[in-house]
Short mmCIF file of C-alpha atoms and ligand atoms in Angstrom, two decimals:
data_model
loop_
_atom_site.label_atom_id
_atom_site.label_comp_id
_atom_site.label_asym_id
_atom_site.label_seq_id
_atom_site.Cartn_x
_atom_site.Cartn_y
_atom_site.Cartn_z
CA UNK A 1 -0.39 2.38 -31.46
CA UNK A 2 -2.70 -0.54 -32.15
CA UNK A 3 -6.31 0.33 -32.70
CA UNK A 4 -8.52 -0.07 -29.71
CA UNK A 5 -11.58 -2.22 -30.30
CA UNK A 6 -13.33 -2.62 -26.98
CA UNK A 7 -16.07 -5.25 -27.12
CA UNK A 8 -19.56 -3.88 -26.63
CA UNK A 9 -20.78 -7.06 -24.91
CA UNK A 10 -20.06 -7.36 -21.19
CA UNK A 11 -17.55 -9.86 -19.87
CA UNK A 12 -18.79 -12.95 -18.05
CA UNK A 13 -16.75 -13.94 -15.01
CA UNK A 14 -16.58 -16.67 -12.36
CA UNK A 15 -16.82 -14.75 -9.12
CA UNK A 16 -15.85 -16.02 -5.68
CA UNK A 17 -18.35 -14.42 -3.36
CA UNK A 18 -17.27 -15.72 0.01
CA UNK A 19 -19.81 -17.84 1.82
CA UNK A 20 -22.26 -18.21 -1.11
CA UNK A 21 -19.44 -19.75 -3.15
CA UNK A 22 -18.80 -19.22 -6.83
CA UNK A 23 -21.28 -17.47 -9.07
CA UNK A 24 -21.28 -16.31 -12.66
CA UNK A 25 -21.88 -12.67 -13.34
CA UNK A 26 -21.57 -10.07 -16.08
CA UNK A 27 -19.18 -7.16 -15.82
CA UNK A 28 -18.78 -4.20 -18.14
CA UNK A 29 -15.74 -4.59 -20.34
CA UNK A 30 -13.82 -1.31 -20.01
CA UNK A 31 -11.38 0.14 -22.50
CA UNK A 32 -7.81 -0.60 -21.43
CA UNK A 33 -5.87 2.28 -19.88
CA UNK A 34 -2.32 3.04 -21.04
CA UNK A 35 -0.15 -0.05 -20.58
CA UNK A 36 -3.12 -2.34 -19.97
CA UNK A 37 -3.93 -5.24 -22.26
CA UNK A 38 -7.45 -6.61 -22.66
CA UNK A 39 -7.42 -10.31 -23.54
CA UNK A 40 -10.29 -12.52 -24.70
CA UNK A 41 -9.72 -15.79 -22.84
CA UNK A 42 -9.76 -18.86 -25.12
CA UNK A 43 -9.00 -21.53 -22.51
CA UNK A 44 -8.42 -21.16 -18.77
CA UNK A 45 -7.17 -24.05 -16.64
CA UNK A 46 -7.98 -24.51 -12.96
CA UNK A 47 -4.71 -24.80 -11.05
CA UNK A 48 -4.34 -25.98 -7.48
CA UNK A 49 -4.08 -22.39 -6.25
CA UNK A 50 -7.73 -21.77 -7.15
CA UNK A 51 -8.95 -24.98 -5.58
CA UNK A 52 -6.94 -24.41 -2.41
CA UNK A 53 -7.97 -20.79 -2.13
CA UNK A 54 -11.65 -21.65 -2.38
CA UNK A 55 -11.53 -24.78 -0.22
CA UNK A 56 -9.52 -23.15 2.49
CA UNK A 57 -11.31 -19.79 2.19
CA UNK A 58 -7.92 -18.14 1.99
CA UNK A 59 -8.93 -15.36 -0.38
CA UNK A 60 -8.71 -12.39 1.92
CA UNK A 61 -11.44 -10.35 0.33
CA UNK A 62 -14.22 -10.83 -2.12
CA UNK A 63 -15.85 -10.70 -4.54
CA UNK A 64 -12.87 -11.98 -6.53
CA UNK A 65 -12.71 -13.14 -10.13
CA UNK A 66 -10.99 -16.51 -9.91
CA UNK A 67 -8.25 -18.07 -11.97
CA UNK A 68 -4.86 -17.14 -13.32
CA UNK A 69 -3.83 -19.84 -15.77
CA UNK A 70 -5.00 -19.35 -19.33
CA UNK A 71 -4.39 -18.53 -22.94
CA UNK A 72 -6.20 -15.96 -25.01
CA UNK A 73 -6.15 -13.44 -27.80
CA UNK A 74 -5.31 -9.77 -27.35
CA UNK A 75 -8.51 -7.81 -27.88
CA UNK A 76 -7.21 -4.30 -27.23
CA UNK A 77 -4.10 -2.50 -25.97
CA UNK A 78 -4.37 0.75 -24.04
CA UNK A 79 -3.42 3.86 -25.96
CA UNK A 80 -0.57 6.04 -24.91
CA UNK A 81 1.91 3.42 -23.68
CA UNK A 82 3.48 0.51 -25.45
CA UNK A 83 2.76 -2.92 -23.95
CA UNK A 84 5.51 -5.45 -24.53
CA UNK A 85 5.84 -9.20 -24.16
CA UNK A 86 8.56 -10.63 -21.93
CA UNK A 87 10.61 -10.95 -25.15
CA UNK A 88 10.14 -7.26 -26.00
CA UNK A 89 7.55 -7.69 -28.78
CA UNK A 90 5.00 -4.88 -29.03
CA UNK A 91 1.57 -6.35 -28.30
CA UNK A 92 -1.25 -5.82 -30.78
CA UNK A 93 -4.82 -7.08 -31.16
CA UNK A 94 -5.09 -10.59 -32.56
CA UNK A 95 -1.92 -11.94 -30.93
CA UNK A 96 -2.29 -15.24 -29.03
CA UNK A 97 -0.77 -14.90 -25.57
CA UNK A 98 -0.29 -16.44 -22.14
CA UNK A 99 0.34 -14.36 -19.01
CA UNK A 100 2.18 -14.69 -15.73
CA UNK A 101 0.37 -15.32 -12.45
CA UNK A 102 1.94 -12.43 -10.54
CA UNK A 103 2.14 -8.76 -11.43
CA UNK A 104 4.88 -6.70 -9.79
CA UNK A 105 3.95 -3.36 -8.19
CA UNK A 106 6.32 -1.57 -10.56
CA UNK A 107 7.55 0.74 -7.81
CA UNK A 108 9.53 -1.21 -5.18
CA UNK A 109 13.29 -1.72 -5.27
CA UNK A 110 12.96 -5.20 -6.79
CA UNK A 111 10.57 -4.07 -9.54
CA UNK A 112 12.64 -1.03 -10.49
CA UNK A 113 15.69 -3.31 -10.67
CA UNK A 114 13.83 -5.52 -13.16
CA UNK A 115 13.30 -8.30 -10.61
CA UNK A 116 9.50 -8.37 -10.51
CA UNK A 117 9.58 -11.95 -9.20
CA UNK A 118 10.95 -10.57 -5.93
CA UNK A 119 8.39 -7.74 -5.68
CA UNK A 120 7.50 -6.88 -2.10
CA UNK A 121 3.78 -6.44 -2.84
CA UNK A 122 2.90 -8.43 -5.95
CA UNK A 123 -0.68 -8.73 -7.14
CA UNK A 124 -1.73 -12.25 -8.03
CA UNK A 125 -4.30 -12.68 -10.78
CA UNK A 126 -7.35 -14.51 -9.46
CA UNK A 127 -6.89 -13.24 -5.89
CA UNK A 128 -7.75 -9.57 -6.20
CA UNK A 129 -10.82 -7.97 -4.66
CA UNK A 130 -13.04 -6.80 -7.49
CA UNK A 131 -12.87 -3.01 -7.76
CA UNK A 132 -14.03 -0.48 -10.31
CA UNK A 133 -10.38 0.15 -11.15
CA UNK A 134 -9.65 -3.53 -11.85
CA UNK A 135 -12.72 -5.67 -12.26
CA UNK A 136 -11.42 -8.20 -14.80
CA UNK A 137 -8.58 -9.59 -12.67
CA UNK A 138 -9.01 -13.36 -13.14
CA UNK A 139 -8.77 -15.76 -16.07
CA UNK A 140 -11.95 -17.77 -15.36
CA UNK A 141 -13.81 -15.20 -17.42
CA UNK A 142 -14.47 -14.33 -21.02
CA UNK A 143 -12.12 -11.34 -20.69
CA UNK A 144 -9.10 -10.50 -18.57
CA UNK A 145 -7.53 -7.06 -18.14
CA UNK A 146 -3.79 -7.36 -17.65
CA UNK A 147 -2.39 -4.32 -15.83
CA UNK A 148 0.69 -2.42 -16.87
CA UNK A 149 3.71 -4.47 -15.83
CA UNK A 150 2.04 -7.86 -16.33
CA UNK A 151 4.16 -10.54 -17.97
CA UNK A 152 2.82 -11.71 -21.33
CA UNK A 153 4.33 -14.08 -23.87
CA UNK A 154 3.34 -14.93 -27.43
CA UNK A 155 2.26 -18.54 -27.95
CA UNK A 156 3.89 -20.20 -30.97
CA UNK A 157 1.28 -21.35 -33.47
CA UNK A 158 2.02 -25.08 -33.08
CA UNK A 159 1.21 -25.16 -29.36
CA UNK A 160 -2.49 -25.99 -28.73
CA UNK A 161 -4.50 -23.76 -26.38
CA UNK A 162 -5.01 -26.50 -23.79
CA UNK A 163 -1.26 -27.17 -23.68
CA UNK A 164 -0.32 -23.49 -23.44
CA UNK A 165 -2.91 -22.56 -20.80
CA UNK A 166 -0.99 -23.75 -17.68
CA UNK A 167 2.21 -21.91 -18.70
CA UNK A 168 1.60 -18.87 -16.48
CA UNK A 169 1.40 -20.77 -13.20
CA UNK A 170 2.43 -24.45 -13.27
CA UNK A 171 5.04 -24.34 -16.00
CA UNK A 172 6.52 -21.04 -14.89
CA UNK A 173 6.80 -22.39 -11.33
CA UNK A 174 8.46 -25.56 -12.66
CA UNK A 175 10.90 -23.52 -14.75
CA UNK A 176 11.73 -21.40 -11.71
CA UNK A 177 12.24 -24.51 -9.56
CA UNK A 178 14.60 -26.15 -12.05
CA UNK A 179 16.55 -22.88 -12.36
CA UNK A 180 16.71 -22.53 -8.55
CA UNK A 181 18.23 -26.00 -8.28
CA UNK A 182 21.22 -24.79 -10.32
CA UNK A 183 22.43 -26.88 -13.21
CA UNK A 184 20.59 -30.22 -13.30
CA UNK A 185 22.71 -31.56 -16.16
CA UNK A 186 24.32 -34.85 -15.14
CA UNK A 187 22.59 -34.80 -11.75
CA UNK A 188 20.12 -37.26 -10.25
CA UNK A 189 16.82 -35.44 -9.85
CA UNK A 190 13.88 -36.47 -7.65
CA UNK A 191 10.54 -34.68 -8.04
CA UNK A 192 7.91 -34.98 -5.32
CA UNK A 193 4.39 -34.83 -6.72
CA UNK A 194 3.30 -35.76 -10.25
CA UNK A 195 0.72 -33.03 -10.73
CA UNK A 196 1.16 -30.40 -13.42
CA UNK A 197 4.10 -28.65 -11.72
CA UNK A 198 5.85 -31.94 -10.95
CA UNK A 199 5.35 -33.32 -14.46
CA UNK A 200 6.66 -30.11 -15.97
CA UNK A 201 9.67 -30.12 -13.62
CA UNK A 202 10.43 -33.74 -14.55
CA UNK A 203 10.19 -33.05 -18.26
CA UNK A 204 12.31 -29.89 -17.94
CA UNK A 205 14.97 -31.71 -15.90
CA UNK A 206 15.14 -34.48 -18.51
CA UNK A 207 15.44 -31.90 -21.31
CA UNK A 208 18.20 -30.16 -19.37
CA UNK A 209 20.23 -33.38 -19.28
CA UNK A 210 19.53 -34.79 -15.82
CA UNK A 211 21.35 -38.09 -15.24
CA UNK A 212 18.09 -39.55 -13.93
CA UNK A 213 14.62 -38.29 -13.06
CA UNK A 214 12.58 -40.02 -10.36
CA UNK A 215 9.01 -39.15 -9.46
CA UNK A 216 7.50 -39.73 -6.02
CA UNK A 217 3.71 -39.73 -5.73
CA UNK A 218 1.18 -41.67 -3.62
CA UNK A 219 -1.17 -42.36 -6.52
CA UNK A 220 -0.46 -45.14 -9.05
CA UNK A 221 -2.17 -43.33 -11.89
CA UNK A 222 -0.04 -40.27 -11.37
CA UNK A 223 3.11 -42.38 -11.11
CA UNK A 224 2.35 -43.96 -14.50
CA UNK A 225 1.75 -40.50 -15.91
CA UNK A 226 5.17 -39.39 -14.61
CA UNK A 227 6.82 -42.16 -16.64
CA UNK A 228 5.14 -40.76 -19.78
CA UNK A 229 6.68 -37.37 -18.99
CA UNK A 230 10.23 -38.68 -18.87
CA UNK A 231 10.69 -40.10 -15.37
CA UNK A 232 13.03 -43.11 -15.27
CA UNK A 233 11.29 -44.39 -12.16
CA UNK A 234 8.15 -43.50 -10.22
CA UNK A 235 8.00 -44.43 -6.53
CA UNK A 236 5.29 -44.53 -3.91
CA UNK A 237 5.81 -42.12 -1.01
CA UNK A 238 6.92 -44.82 1.39
CA UNK A 239 9.44 -46.39 -1.01
CA UNK A 240 13.14 -45.91 -0.41
CA UNK A 241 14.41 -43.05 -2.55
CA UNK A 242 17.86 -43.71 -4.02
CA UNK A 243 20.71 -41.26 -3.56
CA UNK A 244 20.11 -38.07 -5.49
CA UNK A 245 21.58 -34.64 -6.12
CA UNK A 246 18.45 -32.53 -6.55
CA UNK A 247 15.03 -32.74 -4.88
CA UNK A 248 12.21 -30.57 -6.21
CA UNK A 249 9.16 -30.60 -3.97
CA UNK A 250 6.07 -29.94 -6.07
CA UNK A 251 3.76 -31.82 -3.70
CA UNK A 252 3.74 -29.66 -0.64
CA UNK A 253 3.73 -32.53 1.83
CA UNK A 254 6.35 -31.57 4.37
CA UNK A 255 6.70 -35.09 5.82
CA UNK A 256 7.71 -36.60 2.48
CA UNK A 257 10.04 -33.69 1.80
CA UNK A 258 11.85 -34.11 5.09
CA UNK A 259 12.28 -37.85 4.52
CA UNK A 260 13.39 -37.60 0.89
CA UNK A 261 16.03 -34.99 1.64
CA UNK A 262 17.75 -37.74 3.66
CA UNK A 263 18.63 -39.23 0.24
CA UNK A 264 20.48 -36.10 -0.89
CA UNK A 265 24.10 -36.80 -1.68
CA UNK A 266 26.84 -34.37 -0.64
CA UNK A 267 26.47 -30.99 -2.36
CA UNK A 268 22.80 -31.73 -3.01
CA UNK A 269 20.03 -29.15 -3.35
CA UNK A 270 16.41 -29.33 -2.29
CA UNK A 271 13.93 -26.77 -3.65
CA UNK A 272 10.55 -26.28 -2.00
CA UNK A 273 8.16 -25.21 -4.75
CA UNK A 274 4.88 -25.24 -2.91
CA UNK A 275 4.76 -26.03 0.77
CA UNK A 276 1.23 -26.64 1.97
CA UNK A 277 1.84 -28.38 5.24
CA UNK A 278 4.02 -28.19 8.29
CA UNK A 279 5.65 -30.93 10.31
CA UNK A 280 5.82 -29.50 13.83
CA UNK A 281 8.56 -31.87 14.96
CA UNK A 282 10.60 -31.85 11.73
CA UNK A 283 14.27 -31.37 12.50
CA UNK A 284 16.75 -29.94 10.04
CA UNK A 285 20.10 -31.57 10.62
CA UNK A 286 22.20 -28.42 10.51
CA UNK A 287 25.39 -30.31 11.23
CA UNK A 288 24.78 -32.54 8.17
CA UNK A 289 23.86 -29.48 6.08
CA UNK A 290 27.20 -27.96 6.95
CA UNK A 291 29.29 -31.12 6.67
CA UNK A 292 27.82 -32.29 3.36
CA UNK A 293 27.29 -28.88 1.76
CA UNK A 294 23.56 -29.32 1.29
CA UNK A 295 21.22 -26.49 0.32
CA UNK A 296 17.55 -26.22 1.27
CA UNK A 297 15.97 -23.51 -0.85
CA UNK A 298 12.56 -21.90 -0.97
CA UNK A 299 11.30 -20.91 -4.39
CA UNK A 300 9.47 -17.62 -4.01
CA UNK A 301 7.38 -16.39 -6.94
CA UNK A 302 8.21 -17.03 -10.57
CA UNK A 303 9.61 -14.06 -12.46
CA UNK A 304 8.59 -12.91 -15.95
CA UNK A 305 11.58 -14.72 -17.46
CA UNK A 306 10.20 -18.03 -16.19
CA UNK A 307 7.07 -17.47 -18.30
CA UNK A 308 9.36 -17.02 -21.29
CA UNK A 309 11.23 -20.21 -20.30
CA UNK A 310 7.94 -22.12 -19.96
CA UNK A 311 6.71 -21.08 -23.40
CA UNK A 312 10.07 -21.81 -25.02
CA UNK A 313 10.06 -25.24 -23.39
CA UNK A 314 6.55 -26.02 -24.65
CA UNK A 315 7.37 -24.73 -28.12
CA UNK A 316 10.40 -27.02 -28.35
CA UNK A 317 9.07 -30.17 -26.72
CA UNK A 318 5.25 -30.21 -26.44
CA UNK A 319 4.84 -32.79 -29.20
CA UNK A 320 7.10 -35.25 -27.34
CA UNK A 321 4.87 -35.62 -24.28
CA UNK A 322 1.14 -36.22 -23.72
CA UNK A 323 0.31 -32.75 -22.40
CA UNK A 324 -3.09 -32.67 -24.08
CA UNK A 325 -4.08 -35.93 -22.36
CA UNK A 326 -3.69 -34.44 -18.89
CA UNK A 327 -5.99 -31.50 -19.60
CA UNK A 328 -9.74 -32.10 -19.80
CA UNK A 329 -11.90 -31.38 -22.82
CA UNK A 330 -12.84 -27.70 -22.34
CA UNK A 331 -16.27 -26.89 -20.98
CA UNK A 332 -18.09 -23.59 -20.62
CA UNK A 333 -17.93 -21.22 -17.66
CA UNK A 334 -21.09 -22.81 -16.26
CA UNK A 335 -18.94 -25.84 -15.41
CA UNK A 336 -16.52 -23.84 -13.29
CA UNK A 337 -18.00 -24.71 -9.88
CA UNK A 338 -17.67 -28.41 -10.59
CA UNK A 339 -14.25 -27.83 -12.16
CA UNK A 340 -12.91 -26.14 -9.04
CA UNK A 341 -14.29 -28.90 -6.81
CA UNK A 342 -12.82 -31.70 -8.93
CA UNK A 343 -9.48 -30.30 -10.04
CA UNK A 344 -6.47 -32.26 -8.94
CA UNK A 345 -8.09 -35.65 -9.59
CA UNK A 346 -7.19 -38.10 -12.31
CA UNK A 347 -6.38 -35.38 -14.83
CA UNK A 348 -3.95 -32.61 -14.05
CA UNK A 349 -6.09 -29.72 -15.24
CA UNK A 350 -9.76 -29.03 -15.84
CA UNK A 351 -10.05 -26.71 -18.84
CA UNK A 352 -12.70 -24.02 -19.22
CA UNK A 353 -13.41 -22.36 -22.57
CA UNK A 354 -15.35 -19.28 -21.37
CA UNK A 355 -16.98 -18.67 -24.76
CA UNK A 356 -18.77 -22.03 -24.57
CA UNK A 357 -22.10 -21.86 -22.86
CA UNK A 358 -21.79 -25.30 -21.20
ZN1 LIG B 1 -1.88 -21.30 -9.84
ZN1 LIG B 2 7.30 -4.36 -6.73
#
């Protein structure tokens, strides 16, 4: 078993405290229990989930340590149980890792069948009420305690921290969406939304041999960015979308999704990877679905294997695309309030290096 070296300094965390907002506080850094992995966070990125949760006050209970995207170094592994990466490597202090957003309960039918992505009661990092049993449950912190059953993956040495950090949410979701669409090789792919998930889905579809990759986004800056990530064309939301075989919705705007699916050719597939709005009068043309063999699919949560897919994709292709340019220069935890308020703007991710003071 790896030696346990619990830090004597307390962890510093960004805590969502309900009405008062986000504050920074210190928390004792406990020794990991069997199966748990204590990670020192090098860089955390602020994904849309955090921003939405705070803006919309959706976090059911607080205080909550925010954040789930990030990359860090294993500080300690609990004694008495081996902790493995998604590739079956035994984790040890000093290893550079990323982690999945969701942790399966480990007990339901899906989890015991090895399908943690379909767990009935998953725990999402960055959304847990802070308890004595699990205080370090978010990545916007100097330290994160990953519970037994969490998905971890080693980061290959050539992949920079800022590029690896979004793997656990955005890139894993993109990998899951591309997989859900079935084979994209030789198919015309349209991706709605050129944020981090959309850009990753575009790049993954291109790598997988898509016949074409078209981005749809209302903002010119994001459309230009999509071209740098492999899109053949980038269209405004009101432009006519050419016939396509696969639609991946990474934007969450139901009105655009409904309209773009009109462009699906026979046998086409549409995957909803992050619905955030409803269209009360949207009508699904069931007769067309049946006649043309279309599929409208929800995504669900990414599974541990999608984290492995995301890391493998970055390892193979990160140098080909300007990933580092769409992540901000890291700032300290003190900048987290501003980071949460401003994420989703001209850059895809605000990066926080918790060890920095500012
Ligand atoms: Zn997220
Ligand atoms: Zn479960």
